[in-house]
Amino acid sequence: MKLIQRGLVVGMRRALFGGCLLAVSTGTAWAQQTEAAPAETDATTLDRILVTAQSRTQELQDVPIALQVLDDRMIQDVAAEDLGDLDSFVPGLQINSVQPTQPSIALRGISTDDFGIGTDPAVGVFIDGVYTGRSGGILLPLTDVERIEVLKGPQGTLFGRNTAAGAVSVITKRPSNETEAAAKLRLGNYGKQYLEAMANIPLSDRAALRLNGLLNTSDGWLQDGATGKDLGGDNVWATRAALQLGITDNTTALLSWDHESLDQLGRPTTGIVPLPPAPGLPVAPADPLTYLDPRDIDTFNDTAASAEWRTFDGVTLIVDHGFEWGHLTSTTAWRQFDALNRVEEDGTNRPNLYLDSTNSESNETRYQEFKFSGATDRLDWVAGVSYYEEEANQTSEINTTTTAVDTAVSNLGLAPTPDGTLFGFFSQVLGSFGIPLTLMDHAWNEQFYNTLKTKSYAGFGDVIWHVNDKLNLTFGLRYTRDEKDFSWFNDIRNAPTLDATLDALDAAGFFALAGVPKEFFIFDLAFIDPPAMMNKGVTNRASKSWSDWSPRLVADYHFTDNLMGFASLAKGYKAGGYNALQIGSEFDNEDVWNAEIGIKHTLPEARLAYNASVFSYRYDNRQSIRLDNTSTIPRFVVDTGDVEAYGVDFDLRWQVSNAFGIDFNAEYINSKYKDYNVNTAAGLLDLNGQPTGEPSWSAAVGGHYTWNLGDGGDLRLALRHAYRGACRSNDYNRGSGDCTSLPNFSTGESQNRTDVRLGWSSARGHWNWAVYANNVFDNQYVGQLNVYGREAFGTVGAVVSEPRTYGMEVGVKF
């Protein structure tokens, strides 16, 4: 009997591993591809969810990883347009998506703001198994997505570099052998217009083409307090084409192309410092006790060139060949994007306070992976090699005017003139002599230019040993080598019309008569740290390599067919790199060791499944990019330190009845610094033993109820609520403004979001409509403070989260 049972188990395992491999790659034959499915829905049982978190197709409840799956229904329920609309519903995940070309992503308290090309993200984002690379190209529209798998904890062995905190794996829908067409129109407040269309076209018995396109525009929810002009808003269109070919009975190829064009206004900033009547100036440095609540005041912007745009293209070719012993999958990918982000930092419309920042980037990556996989009665195994190459360049700029520079010079006491100004005083002198020239109102630009070339090589293997019918042992190991070539170039400030004026005055003998040299008017305001000052106009280069072994050890034991316990030890690795805005600054790779134990339990009779795990990690050489306020104009620096954390993850799904289902997810984490010191204007802060700022609790709960109307179709109500706790303050983040309570508002406070959707679909599923509302209770939060101008200009800007949005959808599907 045991031999028969073992044979059945092995047969089912082989069938699942081979027949569903499409979810991992593309399958080996057309019949196999069409049979593979991400989930099976049975009206009398709990949905069965298949995932590819371990580079194999497995049931969610059999994967010994803390894992949350977001399917296309979830994406629809919250009208999500990109990953930033979903993070609230994944406890432990946080994505700052205010600027889609410069997002930041954190998981279990581990993050890196990699807006500078010298450093990498700590959370890897993968689309159909391909690493997306630089974060400037990860926040793309959710086009034809089947599901999203969020893997918590280090994933260095299975996913590779830059997954120290975890991985987000986006799986798109594949071409099928059925003719399909669908379209959806969403209209909402603030001028929202969202149109999405899809066509799936079988070309033969072995080939199919799937086409998608979307257009997304809105006016933005802020208006300029002086002009009434809309600020922010969306303007993006994207398309995707996927061609699947069954070359032979054992060989399949999938070729896909993704394109996105984003062209909209930059992130709006609300000035929160009280301003005296013009031409009066605010007190500098600005006093935090006087900050106004940005949710209660008007927003004023005068950045005529405010813009955020990106053009993205990606091509992926996945070829899968089946052998008697398993599969060989080749993945070849190319990604390229150009992006620019120019935003106002002062939040005023005063010319003498003007300050904006601009980031422009061009990035190209190439990726090649060969993966071998197979299964026997005792072993499921995956092994392979990969190569990743990136070329990028980036320009980081500060833009202002000589009128505003005069304000900074005066506030800082740098001009030895009677009125404390520089350009203003000498412009008055010119006027007194009847010279028709002025040193005011000239454009002033400072910039850092960086280039990066990265090559990354990896070899990996992961084996699941089925010791017996109950016990599985997993052994995984990846070797990674990263090589980076980096350069810095920072020249003297760029002010062409000012320099032309200075040259004319010099030629006329004005400076000799005034007793000041022309060079007195040529200086830098932003990039003035010692390495920058010593290297103006000089290109500096650096090259370095890092290597790492990332192991993974897992034991899972099936106490019953429906109850599994597991224990794991895994390492995550993030490559070392360079501070793009500090010449010569480099840092080593990050390492995260994570230990975790948990259970996964299904109660079929109750149609309920729940999972729980306890984790503890040590995060060594954490790369923290922060804004250093000790300089005249704040600068970005990289600090390194260690972090220790422990916590609990819990999730539950319960199909209460055929009509009613609920889900619940929660995470608790206690994250503290270890061996971490920060230089501040007040001196060295020892943060050892203090919280890192990560909230202790985050949770999300959702429910849905469906009324079957017979021939009248189905009516479905979905309600979801997300909670994220308040930040935990320390001696540094209280002073920086990231986690502090001020007289008129607080930053880092706890957040709540409630979304609701009521939708109808026809009996045959051809027609549907819905009404929805996101952030039903109109909760808005102050997300970040922009303190670039606090010392020199006396200005501080704030960014506020979105208010309530609502609308309706109409869709058709054939």
PDB file of N, CA and C in Angstrom, residues 25-26 126-130 140-146 170-175 196-200 209-215 237-244 254-261 312-318 335:
ATOM      1  N   SER A  25       7.974  29.222 -16.891  1.00  0.00           N
ATOM      2  CA  SER A  25       8.544  29.719 -18.134  1.00  0.00           C
ATOM      3  C   SER A  25       7.473  29.758 -19.189  1.00  0.00           C
ATOM      4  N   THR A  26       7.479  28.798 -20.116  1.00  0.00           N
ATOM      5  CA  THR A  26       6.448  28.826 -21.151  1.00  0.00           C
ATOM      6  C   THR A  26       5.856  27.461 -21.445  1.00  0.00           C
ATOM      7  N   PHE A 126      10.644  41.550 -10.178  1.00  0.00           N
ATOM      8  CA  PHE A 126      10.826  40.691 -11.341  1.00  0.00           C
ATOM      9  C   PHE A 126       9.527  40.647 -12.135  1.00  0.00           C
ATOM     10  N   ILE A 127       9.632  40.736 -13.443  1.00  0.00           N
ATOM     11  CA  ILE A 127       8.477  40.621 -14.321  1.00  0.00           C
ATOM     12  C   ILE A 127       8.691  39.396 -15.206  1.00  0.00           C
ATOM     13  N   ASP A 128       7.829  38.401 -15.024  1.00  0.00           N
ATOM     14  CA  ASP A 128       7.966  37.130 -15.736  1.00  0.00           C
ATOM     15  C   ASP A 128       9.365  36.546 -15.571  1.00  0.00           C
ATOM     16  N   GLY A 129       9.880  36.665 -14.345  1.00  0.00           N
ATOM     17  CA  GLY A 129      11.168  36.072 -14.021  1.00  0.00           C
ATOM     18  C   GLY A 129      12.367  36.909 -14.377  1.00  0.00           C
ATOM     19  N   VAL A 130      12.182  38.074 -14.966  1.00  0.00           N
ATOM     20  CA  VAL A 130      13.296  38.929 -15.386  1.00  0.00           C
ATOM     21  C   VAL A 130      13.463  40.065 -14.392  1.00  0.00           C
ATOM     22  N   LEU A 140       5.876  50.375 -13.315  1.00  0.00           N
ATOM     23  CA  LEU A 140       5.218  50.420 -14.614  1.00  0.00           C
ATOM     24  C   LEU A 140       3.741  50.072 -14.458  1.00  0.00           C
ATOM     25  N   PRO A 141       2.911  50.412 -15.436  1.00  0.00           N
ATOM     26  CA  PRO A 141       1.488  50.071 -15.356  1.00  0.00           C
ATOM     27  C   PRO A 141       1.283  48.569 -15.250  1.00  0.00           C
ATOM     28  N   LEU A 142       0.264  48.177 -14.498  1.00  0.00           N
ATOM     29  CA  LEU A 142      -0.078  46.758 -14.347  1.00  0.00           C
ATOM     30  C   LEU A 142      -0.879  46.320 -15.573  1.00  0.00           C
ATOM     31  N   THR A 143      -0.171  45.944 -16.617  1.00  0.00           N
ATOM     32  CA  THR A 143      -0.782  45.588 -17.890  1.00  0.00           C
ATOM     33  C   THR A 143      -0.969  44.084 -17.998  1.00  0.00           C
ATOM     34  N   ASP A 144      -2.233  43.634 -18.002  1.00  0.00           N
ATOM     35  CA  ASP A 144      -2.557  42.227 -18.218  1.00  0.00           C
ATOM     36  C   ASP A 144      -1.850  41.312 -17.214  1.00  0.00           C
ATOM     37  N   VAL A 145      -1.911  41.683 -15.938  1.00  0.00           N
ATOM     38  CA  VAL A 145      -1.232  40.920 -14.894  1.00  0.00           C
ATOM     39  C   VAL A 145      -2.127  39.790 -14.396  1.00  0.00           C
ATOM     40  N   GLU A 146      -1.563  38.606 -14.271  1.00  0.00           N
ATOM     41  CA  GLU A 146      -2.285  37.449 -13.746  1.00  0.00           C
ATOM     42  C   GLU A 146      -2.242  37.422 -12.219  1.00  0.00           C
ATOM     43  N   VAL A 170       6.084  39.673 -10.553  1.00  0.00           N
ATOM     44  CA  VAL A 170       4.883  39.982 -11.328  1.00  0.00           C
ATOM     45  C   VAL A 170       4.781  38.991 -12.477  1.00  0.00           C
ATOM     46  N   ILE A 171       3.660  38.291 -12.559  1.00  0.00           N
ATOM     47  CA  ILE A 171       3.445  37.293 -13.607  1.00  0.00           C
ATOM     48  C   ILE A 171       2.309  37.774 -14.501  1.00  0.00           C
ATOM     49  N   THR A 172       2.594  37.931 -15.777  1.00  0.00           N
ATOM     50  CA  THR A 172       1.582  38.409 -16.721  1.00  0.00           C
ATOM     51  C   THR A 172       0.820  37.235 -17.331  1.00  0.00           C
ATOM     52  N   LYS A 173      -0.296  37.535 -17.948  1.00  0.00           N
ATOM     53  CA  LYS A 173      -1.095  36.502 -18.606  1.00  0.00           C
ATOM     54  C   LYS A 173      -0.469  36.127 -19.937  1.00  0.00           C
ATOM     55  N   ARG A 174      -0.575  34.846 -20.285  1.00  0.00           N
ATOM     56  CA  ARG A 174       0.060  34.311 -21.481  1.00  0.00           C
ATOM     57  C   ARG A 174      -0.939  34.220 -22.628  1.00  0.00           C
ATOM     58  N   PRO A 175      -0.452  34.238 -23.841  1.00  0.00           N
ATOM     59  CA  PRO A 175      -1.336  33.950 -24.976  1.00  0.00           C
ATOM     60  C   PRO A 175      -1.921  32.549 -24.849  1.00  0.00           C
ATOM     61  N   GLU A 196      -8.531  50.534 -21.058  1.00  0.00           N
ATOM     62  CA  GLU A 196      -7.677  49.357 -21.227  1.00  0.00           C
ATOM     63  C   GLU A 196      -8.350  48.386 -22.185  1.00  0.00           C
ATOM     64  N   ALA A 197      -7.556  47.773 -23.074  1.00  0.00           N
ATOM     65  CA  ALA A 197      -8.110  46.842 -24.060  1.00  0.00           C
ATOM     66  C   ALA A 197      -7.154  45.672 -24.246  1.00  0.00           C
ATOM     67  N   MET A 198      -7.724  44.499 -24.592  1.00  0.00           N
ATOM     68  CA  MET A 198      -6.945  43.282 -24.798  1.00  0.00           C
ATOM     69  C   MET A 198      -7.555  42.465 -25.918  1.00  0.00           C
ATOM     70  N   ALA A 199      -6.689  41.836 -26.695  1.00  0.00           N
ATOM     71  CA  ALA A 199      -7.133  40.886 -27.722  1.00  0.00           C
ATOM     72  C   ALA A 199      -6.195  39.694 -27.723  1.00  0.00           C
ATOM     73  N   ASN A 200      -6.751  38.504 -27.648  1.00  0.00           N
ATOM     74  CA  ASN A 200      -5.975  37.263 -27.733  1.00  0.00           C
ATOM     75  C   ASN A 200      -6.376  36.558 -29.025  1.00  0.00           C
ATOM     76  N   LEU A 209      -1.226  35.144 -30.375  1.00  0.00           N
ATOM     77  CA  LEU A 209      -0.753  36.510 -30.154  1.00  0.00           C
ATOM     78  C   LEU A 209      -1.689  37.180 -29.159  1.00  0.00           C
ATOM     79  N   ARG A 210      -1.114  37.847 -28.171  1.00  0.00           N
ATOM     80  CA  ARG A 210      -1.907  38.568 -27.175  1.00  0.00           C
ATOM     81  C   ARG A 210      -1.454  40.029 -27.166  1.00  0.00           C
ATOM     82  N   LEU A 211      -2.404  40.938 -27.360  1.00  0.00           N
ATOM     83  CA  LEU A 211      -2.125  42.370 -27.448  1.00  0.00           C
ATOM     84  C   LEU A 211      -2.870  43.106 -26.346  1.00  0.00           C
ATOM     85  N   ASN A 212      -2.182  44.072 -25.735  1.00  0.00           N
ATOM     86  CA  ASN A 212      -2.777  44.895 -24.680  1.00  0.00           C
ATOM     87  C   ASN A 212      -2.398  46.348 -24.881  1.00  0.00           C
ATOM     88  N   GLY A 213      -3.279  47.215 -24.445  1.00  0.00           N
ATOM     89  CA  GLY A 213      -2.978  48.634 -24.465  1.00  0.00           C
ATOM     90  C   GLY A 213      -3.772  49.355 -23.399  1.00  0.00           C
ATOM     91  N   LEU A 214      -3.214  50.425 -22.857  1.00  0.00           N
ATOM     92  CA  LEU A 214      -3.963  51.220 -21.891  1.00  0.00           C
ATOM     93  C   LEU A 214      -3.580  52.683 -22.019  1.00  0.00           C
ATOM     94  N   LEU A 215      -4.515  53.526 -21.659  1.00  0.00           N
ATOM     95  CA  LEU A 215      -4.334  54.974 -21.625  1.00  0.00           C
ATOM     96  C   LEU A 215      -4.869  55.457 -20.292  1.00  0.00           C
ATOM     97  N   TRP A 237       0.554  56.182 -21.368  1.00  0.00           N
ATOM     98  CA  TRP A 237      -0.027  55.128 -22.190  1.00  0.00           C
ATOM     99  C   TRP A 237       1.000  54.006 -22.289  1.00  0.00           C
ATOM    100  N   ALA A 238       0.505  52.802 -22.392  1.00  0.00           N
ATOM    101  CA  ALA A 238       1.373  51.630 -22.423  1.00  0.00           C
ATOM    102  C   ALA A 238       0.773  50.562 -23.311  1.00  0.00           C
ATOM    103  N   THR A 239       1.627  49.716 -23.837  1.00  0.00           N
ATOM    104  CA  THR A 239       1.169  48.610 -24.675  1.00  0.00           C
ATOM    105  C   THR A 239       2.056  47.401 -24.435  1.00  0.00           C
ATOM    106  N   ARG A 240       1.497  46.245 -24.687  1.00  0.00           N
ATOM    107  CA  ARG A 240       2.220  44.995 -24.525  1.00  0.00           C
ATOM    108  C   ARG A 240       1.794  44.034 -25.618  1.00  0.00           C
ATOM    109  N   ALA A 241       2.754  43.342 -26.197  1.00  0.00           N
ATOM    110  CA  ALA A 241       2.467  42.321 -27.200  1.00  0.00           C
ATOM    111  C   ALA A 241       3.241  41.057 -26.840  1.00  0.00           C
ATOM    112  N   ALA A 242       2.558  39.933 -26.863  1.00  0.00           N
ATOM    113  CA  ALA A 242       3.203  38.659 -26.541  1.00  0.00           C
ATOM    114  C   ALA A 242       2.841  37.632 -27.604  1.00  0.00           C
ATOM    115  N   LEU A 243       3.858  36.990 -28.169  1.00  0.00           N
ATOM    116  CA  LEU A 243       3.680  35.964 -29.195  1.00  0.00           C
ATOM    117  C   LEU A 243       4.205  34.654 -28.649  1.00  0.00           C
ATOM    118  N   GLN A 244       3.365  33.631 -28.636  1.00  0.00           N
ATOM    119  CA  GLN A 244       3.773  32.324 -28.156  1.00  0.00           C
ATOM    120  C   GLN A 244       3.736  31.320 -29.306  1.00  0.00           C
ATOM    121  N   LEU A 254       8.297  32.091 -26.167  1.00  0.00           N
ATOM    122  CA  LEU A 254       7.439  33.231 -25.860  1.00  0.00           C
ATOM    123  C   LEU A 254       8.246  34.495 -26.061  1.00  0.00           C
ATOM    124  N   LEU A 255       7.791  35.344 -26.963  1.00  0.00           N
ATOM    125  CA  LEU A 255       8.443  36.620 -27.250  1.00  0.00           C
ATOM    126  C   LEU A 255       7.484  37.739 -26.859  1.00  0.00           C
ATOM    127  N   SER A 256       7.923  38.633 -25.979  1.00  0.00           N
ATOM    128  CA  SER A 256       7.052  39.715 -25.532  1.00  0.00           C
ATOM    129  C   SER A 256       7.768  41.055 -25.633  1.00  0.00           C
ATOM    130  N   TRP A 257       6.973  42.095 -25.827  1.00  0.00           N
ATOM    131  CA  TRP A 257       7.476  43.472 -25.905  1.00  0.00           C
ATOM    132  C   TRP A 257       6.578  44.363 -25.059  1.00  0.00           C
ATOM    133  N   ASP A 258       7.198  45.152 -24.201  1.00  0.00           N
ATOM    134  CA  ASP A 258       6.480  46.100 -23.357  1.00  0.00           C
ATOM    135  C   ASP A 258       6.953  47.508 -23.672  1.00  0.00           C
ATOM    136  N   HIS A 259       5.996  48.422 -23.762  1.00  0.00           N
ATOM    137  CA  HIS A 259       6.334  49.826 -24.003  1.00  0.00           C
ATOM    138  C   HIS A 259       5.487  50.713 -23.099  1.00  0.00           C
ATOM    139  N   GLU A 260       6.121  51.729 -22.540  1.00  0.00           N
ATOM    140  CA  GLU A 260       5.396  52.707 -21.740  1.00  0.00           C
ATOM    141  C   GLU A 260       5.896  54.102 -22.079  1.00  0.00           C
ATOM    142  N   SER A 261       4.954  55.047 -22.146  1.00  0.00           N
ATOM    143  CA  SER A 261       5.298  56.452 -22.340  1.00  0.00           C
ATOM    144  C   SER A 261       4.569  57.264 -21.284  1.00  0.00           C
ATOM    145  N   PHE A 312       9.888  53.826 -21.820  1.00  0.00           N
ATOM    146  CA  PHE A 312      10.405  52.505 -21.462  1.00  0.00           C
ATOM    147  C   PHE A 312      10.099  51.508 -22.562  1.00  0.00           C
ATOM    148  N   ASP A 313      11.083  50.648 -22.860  1.00  0.00           N
ATOM    149  CA  ASP A 313      10.879  49.521 -23.775  1.00  0.00           C
ATOM    150  C   ASP A 313      11.572  48.294 -23.202  1.00  0.00           C
ATOM    151  N   GLY A 314      10.907  47.162 -23.317  1.00  0.00           N
ATOM    152  CA  GLY A 314      11.496  45.911 -22.865  1.00  0.00           C
ATOM    153  C   GLY A 314      11.111  44.761 -23.779  1.00  0.00           C
ATOM    154  N   VAL A 315      12.069  43.917 -24.090  1.00  0.00           N
ATOM    155  CA  VAL A 315      11.839  42.739 -24.935  1.00  0.00           C
ATOM    156  C   VAL A 315      12.342  41.512 -24.182  1.00  0.00           C
ATOM    157  N   THR A 316      11.519  40.470 -24.157  1.00  0.00           N
ATOM    158  CA  THR A 316      11.888  39.225 -23.470  1.00  0.00           C
ATOM    159  C   THR A 316      11.623  38.038 -24.388  1.00  0.00           C
ATOM    160  N   LEU A 317      12.576  37.143 -24.463  1.00  0.00           N
ATOM    161  CA  LEU A 317      12.421  35.888 -25.206  1.00  0.00           C
ATOM    162  C   LEU A 317      12.681  34.724 -24.249  1.00  0.00           C
ATOM    163  N   ILE A 318      11.675  33.887 -24.063  1.00  0.00           N
ATOM    164  CA  ILE A 318      11.795  32.712 -23.204  1.00  0.00           C
ATOM    165  C   ILE A 318      11.582  31.469 -24.069  1.00  0.00           C
ATOM    166  N   ARG A 335      16.126  45.660 -21.558  1.00  0.00           N
ATOM    167  CA  ARG A 335      15.309  46.738 -21.018  1.00  0.00           C
ATOM    168  C   ARG A 335      16.028  48.059 -21.256  1.00  0.00           C
TER     169      ARG A 335
END
